[in-house]
Amino acid sequence: LCDRQVDGIIIMPIERDTKDFLFHPSFNIPVVIMSEYINNLPYDFVGNDDEEGGRIACEHLVKGGHKHIGYLGNSTSVYSDIEIIKGYRNILEKHHIKENSKFITFGNTNRDTLIKNISNLMSLSPRPTAIMTWSDIIALDRKSTRLNSSHTDISRMPSSA
């Protein structure tokens, strides 16, 4: 990169393993991490306020009368999921709604797992009447997961930053 006279690097990590993102200080190249915050890296970060997004989405669903709200997440180690869940929990607590840990699922990165997790959610009693998700793709894929017939509302995480 130095030989090509790169002015800067923007990284959008999909995993939180920092060893791939550490550049030798002598490179003197500015680096910005985008979207997924990673602790202990000496770089600037640009991203959404995912905690606020979680609050906005959950508040919207609660105001719509939902008390059984599910969450289809990516991973318990992904920064955005951690922050969205903070916002989700904040709103449940604010409205004195007891969190049901069975309503929160992770690993929803492929269709098979997504379908299995939604099927598991829909078999619960009580089952979620609304589901938040970290992904537009998951929200739009409800036809293939048969959510339309279950009368379950899916709310896409709104951009808040």
PDB file of C-alpha atoms in Angstrom:
ATOM      1  CA  LEU A   1       0.000   0.000   0.000  1.00  0.00           C
ATOM      2  CA  CYS A   2       2.820   2.369   0.775  1.00  0.00           C
ATOM      3  CA  ASP A   3       4.400   1.722  -2.623  1.00  0.00           C
ATOM      4  CA  ARG A   4       1.120   2.719  -4.285  1.00  0.00           C
ATOM      5  CA  GLN A   5       1.015   5.982  -2.298  1.00  0.00           C
ATOM      6  CA  VAL A   6      -2.366   5.267  -0.742  1.00  0.00           C
ATOM      7  CA  ASP A   7      -3.701   8.344   1.076  1.00  0.00           C
ATOM      8  CA  GLY A   8      -5.848   6.418   3.538  1.00  0.00           C
ATOM      9  CA  ILE A   9      -7.675   3.184   4.261  1.00  0.00           C
ATOM     10  CA  ILE A  10     -11.344   2.636   5.102  1.00  0.00           C
ATOM     11  CA  ILE A  11     -12.093  -0.767   6.627  1.00  0.00           C
ATOM     12  CA  MET A  12     -15.563  -2.319   6.968  1.00  0.00           C
ATOM     13  CA  PRO A  13     -14.846  -5.398   9.090  1.00  0.00           C
ATOM     14  CA  ILE A  14     -17.170  -8.371   9.193  1.00  0.00           C
ATOM     15  CA  GLU A  15     -15.344  -9.962  12.108  1.00  0.00           C
ATOM     16  CA  ARG A  16     -13.824  -8.482  15.221  1.00  0.00           C
ATOM     17  CA  ASP A  17     -10.387 -10.095  14.940  1.00  0.00           C
ATOM     18  CA  THR A  18      -8.016  -7.133  15.217  1.00  0.00           C
ATOM     19  CA  LYS A  19      -4.849  -8.830  13.996  1.00  0.00           C
ATOM     20  CA  ASP A  20      -5.840  -8.233  10.375  1.00  0.00           C
ATOM     21  CA  PHE A  21      -6.283  -4.496  10.909  1.00  0.00           C
ATOM     22  CA  LEU A  22      -3.107  -3.462  12.645  1.00  0.00           C
ATOM     23  CA  PHE A  23      -0.782  -1.551  10.370  1.00  0.00           C
ATOM     24  CA  HIS A  24       2.773  -0.729  11.328  1.00  0.00           C
ATOM     25  CA  PRO A  25       2.961   2.882  12.588  1.00  0.00           C
ATOM     26  CA  SER A  26       5.786   3.641  10.147  1.00  0.00           C
ATOM     27  CA  PHE A  27       3.257   3.304   7.287  1.00  0.00           C
ATOM     28  CA  ASN A  28       1.844   6.659   8.389  1.00  0.00           C
ATOM     29  CA  ILE A  29      -1.478   5.986   6.594  1.00  0.00           C
ATOM     30  CA  PRO A  30      -4.737   7.225   8.152  1.00  0.00           C
ATOM     31  CA  VAL A  31      -7.190   4.386   8.848  1.00  0.00           C
ATOM     32  CA  VAL A  32     -10.926   4.613   9.547  1.00  0.00           C
ATOM     33  CA  ILE A  33     -13.052   1.703  10.736  1.00  0.00           C
ATOM     34  CA  MET A  34     -16.569   1.899   9.351  1.00  0.00           C
ATOM     35  CA  SER A  35     -19.805   0.326  10.554  1.00  0.00           C
ATOM     36  CA  GLU A  36     -18.498  -2.246  13.074  1.00  0.00           C
ATOM     37  CA  TYR A  37     -16.657  -0.738  16.058  1.00  0.00           C
ATOM     38  CA  ILE A  38     -13.669  -2.740  17.291  1.00  0.00           C
ATOM     39  CA  ASN A  39     -12.233  -2.016  20.734  1.00  0.00           C
ATOM     40  CA  ASN A  40      -8.552  -1.279  21.231  1.00  0.00           C
ATOM     41  CA  LEU A  41      -7.754  -0.198  17.694  1.00  0.00           C
ATOM     42  CA  PRO A  42      -5.986   3.162  17.353  1.00  0.00           C
ATOM     43  CA  TYR A  43      -8.218   4.283  14.473  1.00  0.00           C
ATOM     44  CA  ASP A  44     -11.176   6.585  14.037  1.00  0.00           C
ATOM     45  CA  PHE A  45     -14.642   5.033  13.780  1.00  0.00           C
ATOM     46  CA  VAL A  46     -17.658   6.036  11.692  1.00  0.00           C
ATOM     47  CA  GLY A  47     -20.971   4.242  12.096  1.00  0.00           C
ATOM     48  CA  ASN A  48     -24.608   4.322  13.120  1.00  0.00           C
ATOM     49  CA  ASP A  49     -25.823   4.828  16.639  1.00  0.00           C
ATOM     50  CA  ASP A  50     -27.105   1.252  16.835  1.00  0.00           C
ATOM     51  CA  GLU A  51     -28.252   1.545  20.440  1.00  0.00           C
ATOM     52  CA  GLU A  52     -30.479   4.478  19.505  1.00  0.00           C
ATOM     53  CA  GLY A  53     -31.698   2.535  16.458  1.00  0.00           C
ATOM     54  CA  GLY A  54     -32.658  -0.346  18.763  1.00  0.00           C
ATOM     55  CA  ARG A  55     -34.543   2.071  21.007  1.00  0.00           C
ATOM     56  CA  ILE A  56     -36.372   3.712  18.086  1.00  0.00           C
ATOM     57  CA  ALA A  57     -37.424   0.389  16.539  1.00  0.00           C
ATOM     58  CA  CYS A  58     -38.530  -1.147  19.826  1.00  0.00           C
ATOM     59  CA  GLU A  59     -40.353   2.026  20.926  1.00  0.00           C
ATOM     60  CA  HIS A  60     -42.217   2.036  17.590  1.00  0.00           C
ATOM     61  CA  LEU A  61     -43.346  -1.553  18.150  1.00  0.00           C
ATOM     62  CA  VAL A  62     -44.333  -0.946  21.787  1.00  0.00           C
ATOM     63  CA  LYS A  63     -46.382   2.102  20.750  1.00  0.00           C
ATOM     64  CA  GLY A  64     -48.063  -0.180  18.213  1.00  0.00           C
ATOM     65  CA  GLY A  65     -49.264  -2.334  21.099  1.00  0.00           C
ATOM     66  CA  HIS A  66     -46.613  -5.075  20.964  1.00  0.00           C
ATOM     67  CA  LYS A  67     -45.348  -6.569  24.223  1.00  0.00           C
ATOM     68  CA  HIS A  68     -43.838  -9.766  22.817  1.00  0.00           C
ATOM     69  CA  ILE A  69     -41.012  -8.499  20.607  1.00  0.00           C
ATOM     70  CA  GLY A  70     -38.439 -10.800  19.065  1.00  0.00           C
ATOM     71  CA  TYR A  71     -34.994 -10.018  17.699  1.00  0.00           C
ATOM     72  CA  LEU A  72     -33.235 -11.813  14.834  1.00  0.00           C
ATOM     73  CA  GLY A  73     -29.571 -10.986  15.306  1.00  0.00           C
ATOM     74  CA  ASN A  74     -26.274 -11.827  13.686  1.00  0.00           C
ATOM     75  CA  SER A  75     -23.908 -12.607  16.568  1.00  0.00           C
ATOM     76  CA  THR A  76     -23.477 -11.938  20.271  1.00  0.00           C
ATOM     77  CA  SER A  77     -19.963 -10.689  19.486  1.00  0.00           C
ATOM     78  CA  VAL A  78     -20.946  -8.190  16.777  1.00  0.00           C
ATOM     79  CA  TYR A  79     -20.859  -4.585  17.979  1.00  0.00           C
ATOM     80  CA  SER A  80     -24.058  -3.542  16.186  1.00  0.00           C
ATOM     81  CA  ASP A  81     -26.022  -6.463  17.686  1.00  0.00           C
ATOM     82  CA  ILE A  82     -24.711  -5.698  21.169  1.00  0.00           C
ATOM     83  CA  GLU A  83     -25.768  -2.068  20.813  1.00  0.00           C
ATOM     84  CA  ILE A  84     -29.187  -2.827  19.253  1.00  0.00           C
ATOM     85  CA  ILE A  85     -29.964  -5.212  22.122  1.00  0.00           C
ATOM     86  CA  LYS A  86     -29.024  -2.464  24.620  1.00  0.00           C
ATOM     87  CA  GLY A  87     -31.599  -0.172  23.018  1.00  0.00           C
ATOM     88  CA  TYR A  88     -34.180  -2.981  22.846  1.00  0.00           C
ATOM     89  CA  ARG A  89     -33.712  -3.779  26.550  1.00  0.00           C
ATOM     90  CA  ASN A  90     -33.819  -0.104  27.487  1.00  0.00           C
ATOM     91  CA  ILE A  91     -37.280   0.298  25.923  1.00  0.00           C
ATOM     92  CA  LEU A  92     -38.631  -2.938  27.382  1.00  0.00           C
ATOM     93  CA  GLU A  93     -37.504  -1.784  30.829  1.00  0.00           C
ATOM     94  CA  LYS A  94     -38.902   1.727  30.279  1.00  0.00           C
ATOM     95  CA  HIS A  95     -42.329   0.239  29.531  1.00  0.00           C
ATOM     96  CA  HIS A  96     -42.111  -2.417  32.282  1.00  0.00           C
ATOM     97  CA  ILE A  97     -42.180  -5.241  29.742  1.00  0.00           C
ATOM     98  CA  LYS A  98     -40.424  -8.397  30.891  1.00  0.00           C
ATOM     99  CA  GLU A  99     -37.754  -9.569  28.451  1.00  0.00           C
ATOM    100  CA  ASN A 100     -38.172 -13.121  27.182  1.00  0.00           C
ATOM    101  CA  SER A 101     -34.680 -14.391  26.328  1.00  0.00           C
ATOM    102  CA  LYS A 102     -36.231 -17.005  24.017  1.00  0.00           C
ATOM    103  CA  PHE A 103     -37.372 -14.151  21.758  1.00  0.00           C
ATOM    104  CA  ILE A 104     -33.750 -13.216  20.948  1.00  0.00           C
ATOM    105  CA  THR A 105     -31.912 -15.341  18.378  1.00  0.00           C
ATOM    106  CA  PHE A 106     -28.502 -15.058  16.756  1.00  0.00           C
ATOM    107  CA  GLY A 107     -26.782 -16.657  13.798  1.00  0.00           C
ATOM    108  CA  ASN A 108     -29.348 -15.368  11.331  1.00  0.00           C
ATOM    109  CA  THR A 109     -26.824 -14.908   8.538  1.00  0.00           C
ATOM    110  CA  ASN A 110     -28.147 -17.533   6.147  1.00  0.00           C
ATOM    111  CA  ARG A 111     -31.621 -18.531   5.011  1.00  0.00           C
ATOM    112  CA  ASP A 112     -31.639 -21.994   6.613  1.00  0.00           C
ATOM    113  CA  THR A 113     -30.767 -20.688  10.069  1.00  0.00           C
ATOM    114  CA  LEU A 114     -33.172 -17.788   9.661  1.00  0.00           C
ATOM    115  CA  ILE A 115     -36.062 -20.094   8.760  1.00  0.00           C
ATOM    116  CA  LYS A 116     -35.226 -22.426  11.657  1.00  0.00           C
ATOM    117  CA  ASN A 117     -35.034 -19.543  14.156  1.00  0.00           C
ATOM    118  CA  ILE A 118     -38.277 -17.963  12.941  1.00  0.00           C
ATOM    119  CA  SER A 119     -39.989 -21.323  13.086  1.00  0.00           C
ATOM    120  CA  ASN A 120     -38.754 -21.754  16.674  1.00  0.00           C
ATOM    121  CA  LEU A 121     -39.999 -18.266  17.587  1.00  0.00           C
ATOM    122  CA  MET A 122     -43.411 -18.954  16.065  1.00  0.00           C
ATOM    123  CA  SER A 123     -43.730 -22.206  18.036  1.00  0.00           C
ATOM    124  CA  LEU A 124     -43.316 -20.417  21.382  1.00  0.00           C
ATOM    125  CA  SER A 125     -46.242 -19.658  23.628  1.00  0.00           C
ATOM    126  CA  PRO A 126     -46.672 -16.801  23.813  1.00  0.00           C
ATOM    127  CA  ARG A 127     -44.940 -16.080  20.535  1.00  0.00           C
ATOM    128  CA  PRO A 128     -43.602 -12.727  19.370  1.00  0.00           C
ATOM    129  CA  THR A 129     -46.167 -10.441  17.788  1.00  0.00           C
ATOM    130  CA  ALA A 130     -43.367  -8.349  16.282  1.00  0.00           C
ATOM    131  CA  ILE A 131     -39.756  -9.029  15.329  1.00  0.00           C
ATOM    132  CA  MET A 132     -36.850  -6.604  15.036  1.00  0.00           C
ATOM    133  CA  THR A 133     -33.828  -7.465  12.938  1.00  0.00           C
ATOM    134  CA  TRP A 134     -30.360  -6.174  12.165  1.00  0.00           C
ATOM    135  CA  SER A 135     -30.764  -6.692   8.415  1.00  0.00           C
ATOM    136  CA  ASP A 136     -32.941  -5.281   5.639  1.00  0.00           C
ATOM    137  CA  ILE A 137     -32.483  -8.585   3.816  1.00  0.00           C
ATOM    138  CA  ILE A 138     -34.020 -10.520   6.715  1.00  0.00           C
ATOM    139  CA  ALA A 139     -36.890  -8.040   6.981  1.00  0.00           C
ATOM    140  CA  LEU A 140     -37.614  -8.308   3.259  1.00  0.00           C
ATOM    141  CA  ASP A 141     -37.339 -12.105   3.253  1.00  0.00           C
ATOM    142  CA  ARG A 142     -40.453 -12.670   5.324  1.00  0.00           C
ATOM    143  CA  LYS A 143     -42.414 -14.181   2.422  1.00  0.00           C
ATOM    144  CA  SER A 144     -40.058 -17.146   2.187  1.00  0.00           C
ATOM    145  CA  THR A 145     -40.133 -17.557   5.960  1.00  0.00           C
ATOM    146  CA  ARG A 146     -43.935 -17.531   6.031  1.00  0.00           C
ATOM    147  CA  LEU A 147     -44.210 -14.651   8.465  1.00  0.00           C
ATOM    148  CA  ASN A 148     -47.071 -13.102   6.499  1.00  0.00           C
ATOM    149  CA  SER A 149     -49.369 -15.970   7.439  1.00  0.00           C
ATOM    150  CA  SER A 150     -48.386 -15.771  11.107  1.00  0.00           C
ATOM    151  CA  HIS A 151     -49.523 -12.124  11.413  1.00  0.00           C
ATOM    152  CA  THR A 152     -46.152 -11.156  12.814  1.00  0.00           C
ATOM    153  CA  ASP A 153     -44.863  -7.642  12.175  1.00  0.00           C
ATOM    154  CA  ILE A 154     -41.219  -7.277  11.167  1.00  0.00           C
ATOM    155  CA  SER A 155     -39.554  -3.943  11.834  1.00  0.00           C
ATOM    156  CA  ARG A 156     -36.339  -3.028  10.046  1.00  0.00           C
ATOM    157  CA  MET A 157     -33.778  -1.218  12.110  1.00  0.00           C
ATOM    158  CA  PRO A 158     -34.045   2.473  11.154  1.00  0.00           C
ATOM    159  CA  SER A 159     -30.912   4.440  10.398  1.00  0.00           C
ATOM    160  CA  SER A 160     -30.335   6.812  13.246  1.00  0.00           C
ATOM    161  CA  ALA A 161     -26.938   8.324  12.539  1.00  0.00           C
TER     162      ALA A 161
END
